[in-house]
């Protein structure tokens, strides 16, 4: 399928799938694009999608970007899920270690230039892994941030050059937590300690009552996204 054919198909399917269940969207995605992958951050939305994928298409590749700066609870969540589902999470790592980064850019690049740090530890590894696939699935939701408000259930990702599925784009946080409870899904225990959104330990703090759920990400800087989602 060339790009024009994909664009036409996506336009039609984006409308058709808008009211479909996430499971039906995943089913159509994996049947239409067998060379597909899911990007897992082990946050609440992503553990829901891992659970759905295990029920709908357990052989689909699931990868995570290992920045080397995740909380220990995030790595523990990965291991508990891998055990529970008998699956492997493909680890995608940066081209330089944290020691090499410190030598080249200084000890705390995330403070001095978080965009550069994310470019090295997230965007380049994501670009590399996505270049091997025709489509990817993400757990982004429209109400997470203004930058995500226009996400479609299926769209063409021009940044990375492949089809992108956002099966729970219209879900609320409550929908996510209802699914987790009803399906007994493993989740990162930091969510119970006022971390609604979890990234690298260096750039994530707990939020205060009344704060925006993403206020704990890159707190004190203008940055709001890693650069993974337009
Ligand atoms: S979230 Fe922070 S530590 Fe992680 S890659 Fe981005 S800037 Fe670096």
mmCIF file with all atom_site columns, N, CA, C and O in Angstrom, residues 22 24 66 96 146 216-217 221:
data_model
loop_
_atom_site.group_PDB
_atom_site.id
_atom_site.type_symbol
_atom_site.label_atom_id
_atom_site.label_alt_id
_atom_site.label_comp_id
_atom_site.label_asym_id
_atom_site.label_entity_id
_atom_site.label_seq_id
_atom_site.pdbx_PDB_ins_code
_atom_site.Cartn_x
_atom_site.Cartn_y
_atom_site.Cartn_z
_atom_site.occupancy
_atom_site.B_iso_or_equiv
_atom_site.pdbx_formal_charge
_atom_site.auth_seq_id
_atom_site.auth_comp_id
_atom_site.auth_asym_id
_atom_site.auth_atom_id
_atom_site.pdbx_PDB_model_num
ATOM 1  N N  . UNK A 1 22  ? -12.217 -0.099 21.676 1.00 0.00 ? 22  UNK A N  1
ATOM 2  C CA . UNK A 1 22  ? -10.767 -0.215 21.504 1.00 0.00 ? 22  UNK A CA 1
ATOM 3  C C  . UNK A 1 22  ? -10.361 -1.597 21.010 1.00 0.00 ? 22  UNK A C  1
ATOM 4  O O  . UNK A 1 22  ? -9.472  -1.731 20.170 1.00 0.00 ? 22  UNK A O  1
ATOM 5  N N  . UNK A 1 24  ? -12.064 -3.613 19.063 1.00 0.00 ? 24  UNK A N  1
ATOM 6  C CA . UNK A 1 24  ? -12.348 -3.727 17.625 1.00 0.00 ? 24  UNK A CA 1
ATOM 7  C C  . UNK A 1 24  ? -11.327 -2.931 16.810 1.00 0.00 ? 24  UNK A C  1
ATOM 8  O O  . UNK A 1 24  ? -10.942 -3.340 15.709 1.00 0.00 ? 24  UNK A O  1
ATOM 9  N N  . UNK A 1 66  ? 13.736  2.361  26.972 1.00 0.00 ? 66  UNK A N  1
ATOM 10 C CA . UNK A 1 66  ? 14.429  2.343  28.262 1.00 0.00 ? 66  UNK A CA 1
ATOM 11 C C  . UNK A 1 66  ? 15.426  3.496  28.302 1.00 0.00 ? 66  UNK A C  1
ATOM 12 O O  . UNK A 1 66  ? 16.539  3.399  27.789 1.00 0.00 ? 66  UNK A O  1
ATOM 13 N N  . UNK A 1 96  ? 23.719  6.024  23.434 1.00 0.00 ? 96  UNK A N  1
ATOM 14 C CA . UNK A 1 96  ? 24.784  6.285  24.408 1.00 0.00 ? 96  UNK A CA 1
ATOM 15 C C  . UNK A 1 96  ? 24.284  5.982  25.825 1.00 0.00 ? 96  UNK A C  1
ATOM 16 O O  . UNK A 1 96  ? 23.097  6.135  26.123 1.00 0.00 ? 96  UNK A O  1
ATOM 17 N N  . UNK A 1 146 ? -3.500  19.576 25.732 1.00 0.00 ? 146 UNK A N  1
ATOM 18 C CA . UNK A 1 146 ? -3.962  20.259 24.515 1.00 0.00 ? 146 UNK A CA 1
ATOM 19 C C  . UNK A 1 146 ? -3.276  19.711 23.268 1.00 0.00 ? 146 UNK A C  1
ATOM 20 O O  . UNK A 1 146 ? -3.871  19.661 22.188 1.00 0.00 ? 146 UNK A O  1
ATOM 21 N N  . UNK A 1 216 ? 3.151   17.197 37.003 1.00 0.00 ? 216 UNK A N  1
ATOM 22 C CA . UNK A 1 216 ? 4.355   16.609 37.582 1.00 0.00 ? 216 UNK A CA 1
ATOM 23 C C  . UNK A 1 216 ? 5.425   16.265 36.564 1.00 0.00 ? 216 UNK A C  1
ATOM 24 O O  . UNK A 1 216 ? 6.490   15.754 36.926 1.00 0.00 ? 216 UNK A O  1
ATOM 25 N N  . UNK A 1 217 ? 5.141   16.470 35.280 1.00 0.00 ? 217 UNK A N  1
ATOM 26 C CA . UNK A 1 217 ? 6.121   16.169 34.230 1.00 0.00 ? 217 UNK A CA 1
ATOM 27 C C  . UNK A 1 217 ? 6.885   17.441 33.885 1.00 0.00 ? 217 UNK A C  1
ATOM 28 O O  . UNK A 1 217 ? 6.290   18.458 33.562 1.00 0.00 ? 217 UNK A O  1
ATOM 29 N N  . UNK A 1 221 ? 9.506   23.735 34.056 1.00 0.00 ? 221 UNK A N  1
ATOM 30 C CA . UNK A 1 221 ? 10.001  24.104 32.720 1.00 0.00 ? 221 UNK A CA 1
ATOM 31 C C  . UNK A 1 221 ? 8.803   24.239 31.792 1.00 0.00 ? 221 UNK A C  1
ATOM 32 O O  . UNK A 1 221 ? 7.684   23.853 32.126 1.00 0.00 ? 221 UNK A O  1
#
